[in-house]
């Protein structure tokens, strides 16, 4: 349908939203608050403690910032939809949501590649670390990780915006790969550029990350037990986050290809996993597994508990 000349799309991926709208809200709103608070705490700790102003922790803070931006683009609109009688979005708004969705996911992969390189230099080339991972290098990595995905995805969204829309119902409940099903045609240049973007900011970074960690684990294989434990303890959260990211990207591709043949409930569950897992478990993994972050987090919690006790005593 159209409203004031704007193409309006409807979301068809909800399951009995008229009946369970408040249930959706009560389940998802606490998750969103936890995502904001936990990732915000990680950023705050890294920002305020000088001993965390190292490349590895700066990249972790960038991942947390991505999680906040990603969730803020998706969740507020989700809350409005589940509490409304109609679940709709303008075509231009859908393109913007899709832009942030895929830009942040690709940015996560490039940040993981930077973190893999940081671990490789730290473990395999420790004498070259200060030179290889200088402040300038870190800034270059951050700039590339944020702006390359945005630029390439923006070009893709501009191409899609020029395509004629034949189907006004999205089979999901936010704008992801299911957008390909609403266009009348898929020109060859659009498919070629889409494939280029996927390979350039997804496949190649994943391959380089896996290759880097293979070299790291081969290097530490013959090391002493203490060296092995330290290397594994710093690499394990990164590898876990990488596996989760690859898994969720695979799920999103499956949704885009097979959404018309899988049930609405299965599609809903798969989409929720894509939305929740990384932003939710990113601060948990790095907050609990990274020793220095956990140390400052524990001090923060103990300090807050002590202040609350003093306030209660004063009353």
PDB file of N, CA, C and O in Angstrom, residues 232-282:
ATOM      1  N   UNK A 232      45.345 -19.450  25.067  1.00  0.00           N
ATOM      2  CA  UNK A 232      44.005 -19.992  24.867  1.00  0.00           C
ATOM      3  C   UNK A 232      42.963 -19.145  25.592  1.00  0.00           C
ATOM      4  O   UNK A 232      41.873 -18.892  25.071  1.00  0.00           O
ATOM      5  N   UNK A 233      43.299 -18.674  26.807  1.00  0.00           N
ATOM      6  CA  UNK A 233      42.338 -17.873  27.576  1.00  0.00           C
ATOM      7  C   UNK A 233      42.010 -16.555  26.886  1.00  0.00           C
ATOM      8  O   UNK A 233      40.887 -16.041  27.010  1.00  0.00           O
ATOM      9  N   UNK A 234      42.976 -15.972  26.152  1.00  0.00           N
ATOM     10  CA  UNK A 234      42.709 -14.719  25.453  1.00  0.00           C
ATOM     11  C   UNK A 234      42.065 -14.947  24.088  1.00  0.00           C
ATOM     12  O   UNK A 234      41.339 -14.085  23.601  1.00  0.00           O
ATOM     13  N   UNK A 235      42.319 -16.102  23.487  1.00  0.00           N
ATOM     14  CA  UNK A 235      41.772 -16.375  22.152  1.00  0.00           C
ATOM     15  C   UNK A 235      40.383 -17.004  22.196  1.00  0.00           C
ATOM     16  O   UNK A 235      39.605 -16.839  21.252  1.00  0.00           O
ATOM     17  N   UNK A 236      40.088 -17.733  23.278  1.00  0.00           N
ATOM     18  CA  UNK A 236      38.829 -18.477  23.343  1.00  0.00           C
ATOM     19  C   UNK A 236      37.586 -17.596  23.183  1.00  0.00           C
ATOM     20  O   UNK A 236      36.680 -17.952  22.410  1.00  0.00           O
ATOM     21  N   UNK A 237      37.475 -16.445  23.880  1.00  0.00           N
ATOM     22  CA  UNK A 237      36.283 -15.606  23.659  1.00  0.00           C
ATOM     23  C   UNK A 237      36.150 -15.141  22.221  1.00  0.00           C
ATOM     24  O   UNK A 237      35.032 -15.068  21.687  1.00  0.00           O
ATOM     25  N   UNK A 238      37.287 -14.819  21.574  1.00  0.00           N
ATOM     26  CA  UNK A 238      37.228 -14.367  20.184  1.00  0.00           C
ATOM     27  C   UNK A 238      36.736 -15.477  19.264  1.00  0.00           C
ATOM     28  O   UNK A 238      35.908 -15.252  18.376  1.00  0.00           O
ATOM     29  N   UNK A 239      37.266 -16.682  19.476  1.00  0.00           N
ATOM     30  CA  UNK A 239      36.868 -17.819  18.641  1.00  0.00           C
ATOM     31  C   UNK A 239      35.390 -18.143  18.867  1.00  0.00           C
ATOM     32  O   UNK A 239      34.647 -18.427  17.915  1.00  0.00           O
ATOM     33  N   UNK A 240      34.947 -18.088  20.126  1.00  0.00           N
ATOM     34  CA  UNK A 240      33.537 -18.354  20.433  1.00  0.00           C
ATOM     35  C   UNK A 240      32.627 -17.339  19.760  1.00  0.00           C
ATOM     36  O   UNK A 240      31.611 -17.694  19.152  1.00  0.00           O
ATOM     37  N   UNK A 241      33.004 -16.061  19.858  1.00  0.00           N
ATOM     38  CA  UNK A 241      32.208 -15.008  19.231  1.00  0.00           C
ATOM     39  C   UNK A 241      32.204 -15.174  17.712  1.00  0.00           C
ATOM     40  O   UNK A 241      31.183 -14.945  17.052  1.00  0.00           O
ATOM     41  N   UNK A 242      33.333 -15.590  17.145  1.00  0.00           N
ATOM     42  CA  UNK A 242      33.411 -15.817  15.697  1.00  0.00           C
ATOM     43  C   UNK A 242      32.465 -16.929  15.273  1.00  0.00           C
ATOM     44  O   UNK A 242      31.736 -16.801  14.277  1.00  0.00           O
ATOM     45  N   UNK A 243      32.475 -18.040  16.013  1.00  0.00           N
ATOM     46  CA  UNK A 243      31.599 -19.173  15.684  1.00  0.00           C
ATOM     47  C   UNK A 243      30.138 -18.741  15.743  1.00  0.00           C
ATOM     48  O   UNK A 243      29.330 -19.082  14.869  1.00  0.00           O
ATOM     49  N   UNK A 244      29.788 -17.952  16.768  1.00  0.00           N
ATOM     50  CA  UNK A 244      28.412 -17.472  16.887  1.00  0.00           C
ATOM     51  C   UNK A 244      28.048 -16.562  15.718  1.00  0.00           C
ATOM     52  O   UNK A 244      26.958 -16.671  15.144  1.00  0.00           O
ATOM     53  N   UNK A 245      28.970 -15.672  15.332  1.00  0.00           N
ATOM     54  CA  UNK A 245      28.699 -14.748  14.235  1.00  0.00           C
ATOM     55  C   UNK A 245      28.494 -15.490  12.926  1.00  0.00           C
ATOM     56  O   UNK A 245      27.558 -15.213  12.171  1.00  0.00           O
ATOM     57  N   UNK A 246      29.373 -16.456  12.650  1.00  0.00           N
ATOM     58  CA  UNK A 246      29.249 -17.245  11.422  1.00  0.00           C
ATOM     59  C   UNK A 246      27.942 -18.032  11.426  1.00  0.00           C
ATOM     60  O   UNK A 246      27.239 -18.107  10.405  1.00  0.00           O
ATOM     61  N   UNK A 247      27.595 -18.605  12.576  1.00  0.00           N
ATOM     62  CA  UNK A 247      26.358 -19.386  12.679  1.00  0.00           C
ATOM     63  C   UNK A 247      25.131 -18.514  12.411  1.00  0.00           C
ATOM     64  O   UNK A 247      24.209 -18.917  11.689  1.00  0.00           O
ATOM     65  N   UNK A 248      25.127 -17.305  12.986  1.00  0.00           N
ATOM     66  CA  UNK A 248      23.977 -16.419  12.817  1.00  0.00           C
ATOM     67  C   UNK A 248      23.881 -15.895  11.388  1.00  0.00           C
ATOM     68  O   UNK A 248      22.781 -15.729  10.853  1.00  0.00           O
ATOM     69  N   UNK A 249      25.022 -15.639  10.764  1.00  0.00           N
ATOM     70  CA  UNK A 249      25.004 -15.228   9.359  1.00  0.00           C
ATOM     71  C   UNK A 249      24.463 -16.355   8.483  1.00  0.00           C
ATOM     72  O   UNK A 249      23.716 -16.115   7.526  1.00  0.00           O
ATOM     73  N   UNK A 250      24.840 -17.577   8.810  1.00  0.00           N
ATOM     74  CA  UNK A 250      24.330 -18.732   8.068  1.00  0.00           C
ATOM     75  C   UNK A 250      22.819 -18.855   8.235  1.00  0.00           C
ATOM     76  O   UNK A 250      22.090 -19.123   7.270  1.00  0.00           O
ATOM     77  N   UNK A 251      22.340 -18.648   9.467  1.00  0.00           N
ATOM     78  CA  UNK A 251      20.894 -18.694   9.719  1.00  0.00           C
ATOM     79  C   UNK A 251      20.168 -17.634   8.902  1.00  0.00           C
ATOM     80  O   UNK A 251      19.120 -17.898   8.308  1.00  0.00           O
ATOM     81  N   UNK A 252      20.753 -16.421   8.846  1.00  0.00           N
ATOM     82  CA  UNK A 252      20.115 -15.350   8.087  1.00  0.00           C
ATOM     83  C   UNK A 252      20.049 -15.682   6.598  1.00  0.00           C
ATOM     84  O   UNK A 252      19.047 -15.405   5.931  1.00  0.00           O
ATOM     85  N   UNK A 253      21.108 -16.306   6.071  1.00  0.00           N
ATOM     86  CA  UNK A 253      21.103 -16.718   4.663  1.00  0.00           C
ATOM     87  C   UNK A 253      20.044 -17.790   4.420  1.00  0.00           C
ATOM     88  O   UNK A 253      19.310 -17.755   3.422  1.00  0.00           O
ATOM     89  N   UNK A 254      19.938 -18.732   5.352  1.00  0.00           N
ATOM     90  CA  UNK A 254      18.927 -19.782   5.227  1.00  0.00           C
ATOM     91  C   UNK A 254      17.528 -19.181   5.232  1.00  0.00           C
ATOM     92  O   UNK A 254      16.653 -19.588   4.456  1.00  0.00           O
ATOM     93  N   UNK A 255      17.302 -18.194   6.099  1.00  0.00           N
ATOM     94  CA  UNK A 255      16.001 -17.528   6.159  1.00  0.00           C
ATOM     95  C   UNK A 255      15.676 -16.880   4.818  1.00  0.00           C
ATOM     96  O   UNK A 255      14.559 -16.978   4.303  1.00  0.00           O
ATOM     97  N   UNK A 256      16.675 -16.206   4.236  1.00  0.00           N
ATOM     98  CA  UNK A 256      16.448 -15.539   2.962  1.00  0.00           C
ATOM     99  C   UNK A 256      16.154 -16.497   1.831  1.00  0.00           C
ATOM    100  O   UNK A 256      15.345 -16.204   0.941  1.00  0.00           O
ATOM    101  N   UNK A 257      16.789 -17.680   1.865  1.00  0.00           N
ATOM    102  CA  UNK A 257      16.619 -18.643   0.777  1.00  0.00           C
ATOM    103  C   UNK A 257      15.404 -19.540   0.958  1.00  0.00           C
ATOM    104  O   UNK A 257      14.734 -19.905  -0.011  1.00  0.00           O
ATOM    105  N   UNK A 258      15.107 -19.905   2.213  1.00  0.00           N
ATOM    106  CA  UNK A 258      14.098 -20.931   2.450  1.00  0.00           C
ATOM    107  C   UNK A 258      12.893 -20.431   3.242  1.00  0.00           C
ATOM    108  O   UNK A 258      12.082 -21.240   3.700  1.00  0.00           O
ATOM    109  N   UNK A 259      12.775 -19.117   3.407  1.00  0.00           N
ATOM    110  CA  UNK A 259      11.708 -18.602   4.272  1.00  0.00           C
ATOM    111  C   UNK A 259      10.317 -18.976   3.773  1.00  0.00           C
ATOM    112  O   UNK A 259       9.378 -19.088   4.560  1.00  0.00           O
ATOM    113  N   UNK A 260      10.175 -19.178   2.476  1.00  0.00           N
ATOM    114  CA  UNK A 260       8.851 -19.516   1.931  1.00  0.00           C
ATOM    115  C   UNK A 260       8.471 -20.968   2.175  1.00  0.00           C
ATOM    116  O   UNK A 260       7.301 -21.326   2.016  1.00  0.00           O
ATOM    117  N   UNK A 261       9.441 -21.807   2.552  1.00  0.00           N
ATOM    118  CA  UNK A 261       9.145 -23.233   2.731  1.00  0.00           C
ATOM    119  C   UNK A 261       9.225 -23.684   4.183  1.00  0.00           C
ATOM    120  O   UNK A 261       8.876 -24.822   4.486  1.00  0.00           O
ATOM    121  N   UNK A 262       9.714 -22.819   5.085  1.00  0.00           N
ATOM    122  CA  UNK A 262       9.759 -23.195   6.494  1.00  0.00           C
ATOM    123  C   UNK A 262       8.577 -22.554   7.205  1.00  0.00           C
ATOM    124  O   UNK A 262       8.045 -21.529   6.776  1.00  0.00           O
ATOM    125  N   UNK A 263       8.162 -23.151   8.321  1.00  0.00           N
ATOM    126  CA  UNK A 263       6.984 -22.660   9.032  1.00  0.00           C
ATOM    127  C   UNK A 263       7.256 -21.292   9.660  1.00  0.00           C
ATOM    128  O   UNK A 263       8.407 -20.919   9.911  1.00  0.00           O
ATOM    129  N   UNK A 264       6.174 -20.563   9.922  1.00  0.00           N
ATOM    130  CA  UNK A 264       6.305 -19.227  10.489  1.00  0.00           C
ATOM    131  C   UNK A 264       6.925 -19.273  11.886  1.00  0.00           C
ATOM    132  O   UNK A 264       7.716 -18.390  12.248  1.00  0.00           O
ATOM    133  N   UNK A 265       6.597 -20.295  12.675  1.00  0.00           N
ATOM    134  CA  UNK A 265       7.158 -20.395  14.025  1.00  0.00           C
ATOM    135  C   UNK A 265       8.658 -20.643  13.987  1.00  0.00           C
ATOM    136  O   UNK A 265       9.419 -20.052  14.757  1.00  0.00           O
ATOM    137  N   UNK A 266       9.107 -21.527  13.073  1.00  0.00           N
ATOM    138  CA  UNK A 266      10.534 -21.801  12.942  1.00  0.00           C
ATOM    139  C   UNK A 266      11.268 -20.544  12.482  1.00  0.00           C
ATOM    140  O   UNK A 266      12.341 -20.199  12.987  1.00  0.00           O
ATOM    141  N   UNK A 267      10.675 -19.836  11.520  1.00  0.00           N
ATOM    142  CA  UNK A 267      11.265 -18.593  11.031  1.00  0.00           C
ATOM    143  C   UNK A 267      11.374 -17.552  12.138  1.00  0.00           C
ATOM    144  O   UNK A 267      12.381 -16.846  12.250  1.00  0.00           O
ATOM    145  N   UNK A 268      10.338 -17.455  12.982  1.00  0.00           N
ATOM    146  CA  UNK A 268      10.339 -16.509  14.093  1.00  0.00           C
ATOM    147  C   UNK A 268      11.477 -16.823  15.060  1.00  0.00           C
ATOM    148  O   UNK A 268      12.224 -15.926  15.479  1.00  0.00           O
ATOM    149  N   UNK A 269      11.631 -18.090  15.408  1.00  0.00           N
ATOM    150  CA  UNK A 269      12.685 -18.502  16.345  1.00  0.00           C
ATOM    151  C   UNK A 269      14.063 -18.217  15.759  1.00  0.00           C
ATOM    152  O   UNK A 269      14.963 -17.701  16.452  1.00  0.00           O
ATOM    153  N   UNK A 270      14.251 -18.524  14.477  1.00  0.00           N
ATOM    154  CA  UNK A 270      15.543 -18.287  13.828  1.00  0.00           C
ATOM    155  C   UNK A 270      15.860 -16.799  13.774  1.00  0.00           C
ATOM    156  O   UNK A 270      16.999 -16.387  14.036  1.00  0.00           O
ATOM    157  N   UNK A 271      14.869 -15.979  13.456  1.00  0.00           N
ATOM    158  CA  UNK A 271      15.089 -14.529  13.414  1.00  0.00           C
ATOM    159  C   UNK A 271      15.426 -13.962  14.786  1.00  0.00           C
ATOM    160  O   UNK A 271      16.263 -13.064  14.913  1.00  0.00           O
ATOM    161  N   UNK A 272      14.764 -14.469  15.821  1.00  0.00           N
ATOM    162  CA  UNK A 272      15.051 -14.008  17.182  1.00  0.00           C
ATOM    163  C   UNK A 272      16.478 -14.345  17.584  1.00  0.00           C
ATOM    164  O   UNK A 272      17.147 -13.559  18.271  1.00  0.00           O
ATOM    165  N   UNK A 273      16.976 -15.502  17.167  1.00  0.00           N
ATOM    166  CA  UNK A 273      18.360 -15.867  17.450  1.00  0.00           C
ATOM    167  C   UNK A 273      19.321 -14.888  16.795  1.00  0.00           C
ATOM    168  O   UNK A 273      20.320 -14.471  17.404  1.00  0.00           O
ATOM    169  N   UNK A 274      19.024 -14.517  15.559  1.00  0.00           N
ATOM    170  CA  UNK A 274      19.874 -13.558  14.850  1.00  0.00           C
ATOM    171  C   UNK A 274      19.924 -12.227  15.596  1.00  0.00           C
ATOM    172  O   UNK A 274      20.974 -11.583  15.698  1.00  0.00           O
ATOM    173  N   UNK A 275      18.781 -11.806  16.156  1.00  0.00           N
ATOM    174  CA  UNK A 275      18.691 -10.513  16.824  1.00  0.00           C
ATOM    175  C   UNK A 275      19.358 -10.501  18.189  1.00  0.00           C
ATOM    176  O   UNK A 275      19.977  -9.510  18.583  1.00  0.00           O
ATOM    177  N   UNK A 276      19.237 -11.593  18.919  1.00  0.00           N
ATOM    178  CA  UNK A 276      19.550 -11.571  20.348  1.00  0.00           C
ATOM    179  C   UNK A 276      20.945 -12.078  20.682  1.00  0.00           C
ATOM    180  O   UNK A 276      21.636 -11.488  21.528  1.00  0.00           O
ATOM    181  N   UNK A 277      21.396 -13.146  20.050  1.00  0.00           N
ATOM    182  CA  UNK A 277      22.571 -13.860  20.531  1.00  0.00           C
ATOM    183  C   UNK A 277      23.817 -12.990  20.673  1.00  0.00           C
ATOM    184  O   UNK A 277      24.384 -12.877  21.759  1.00  0.00           O
ATOM    185  N   UNK A 278      24.286 -12.391  19.585  1.00  0.00           N
ATOM    186  CA  UNK A 278      25.543 -11.642  19.664  1.00  0.00           C
ATOM    187  C   UNK A 278      25.485 -10.451  20.618  1.00  0.00           C
ATOM    188  O   UNK A 278      26.356 -10.313  21.479  1.00  0.00           O
ATOM    189  N   UNK A 279      24.488  -9.564  20.511  1.00  0.00           N
ATOM    190  CA  UNK A 279      24.446  -8.437  21.457  1.00  0.00           C
ATOM    191  C   UNK A 279      24.296  -8.868  22.910  1.00  0.00           C
ATOM    192  O   UNK A 279      24.779  -8.201  23.813  1.00  0.00           O
ATOM    193  N   UNK A 280      23.650 -10.016  23.126  1.00  0.00           N
ATOM    194  CA  UNK A 280      23.392 -10.487  24.484  1.00  0.00           C
ATOM    195  C   UNK A 280      24.613 -11.171  25.085  1.00  0.00           C
ATOM    196  O   UNK A 280      24.986 -10.921  26.237  1.00  0.00           O
ATOM    197  N   UNK A 281      25.274 -12.027  24.309  1.00  0.00           N
ATOM    198  CA  UNK A 281      26.373 -12.830  24.851  1.00  0.00           C
ATOM    199  C   UNK A 281      27.741 -12.178  24.682  1.00  0.00           C
ATOM    200  O   UNK A 281      28.696 -12.608  25.320  1.00  0.00           O
ATOM    201  N   UNK A 282      27.837 -11.147  23.855  1.00  0.00           N
ATOM    202  CA  UNK A 282      29.113 -10.449  23.696  1.00  0.00           C
ATOM    203  C   UNK A 282      29.639  -9.928  25.032  1.00  0.00           C
ATOM    204  O   UNK A 282      30.777 -10.237  25.412  1.00  0.00           O
TER     205      UNK A 282
END
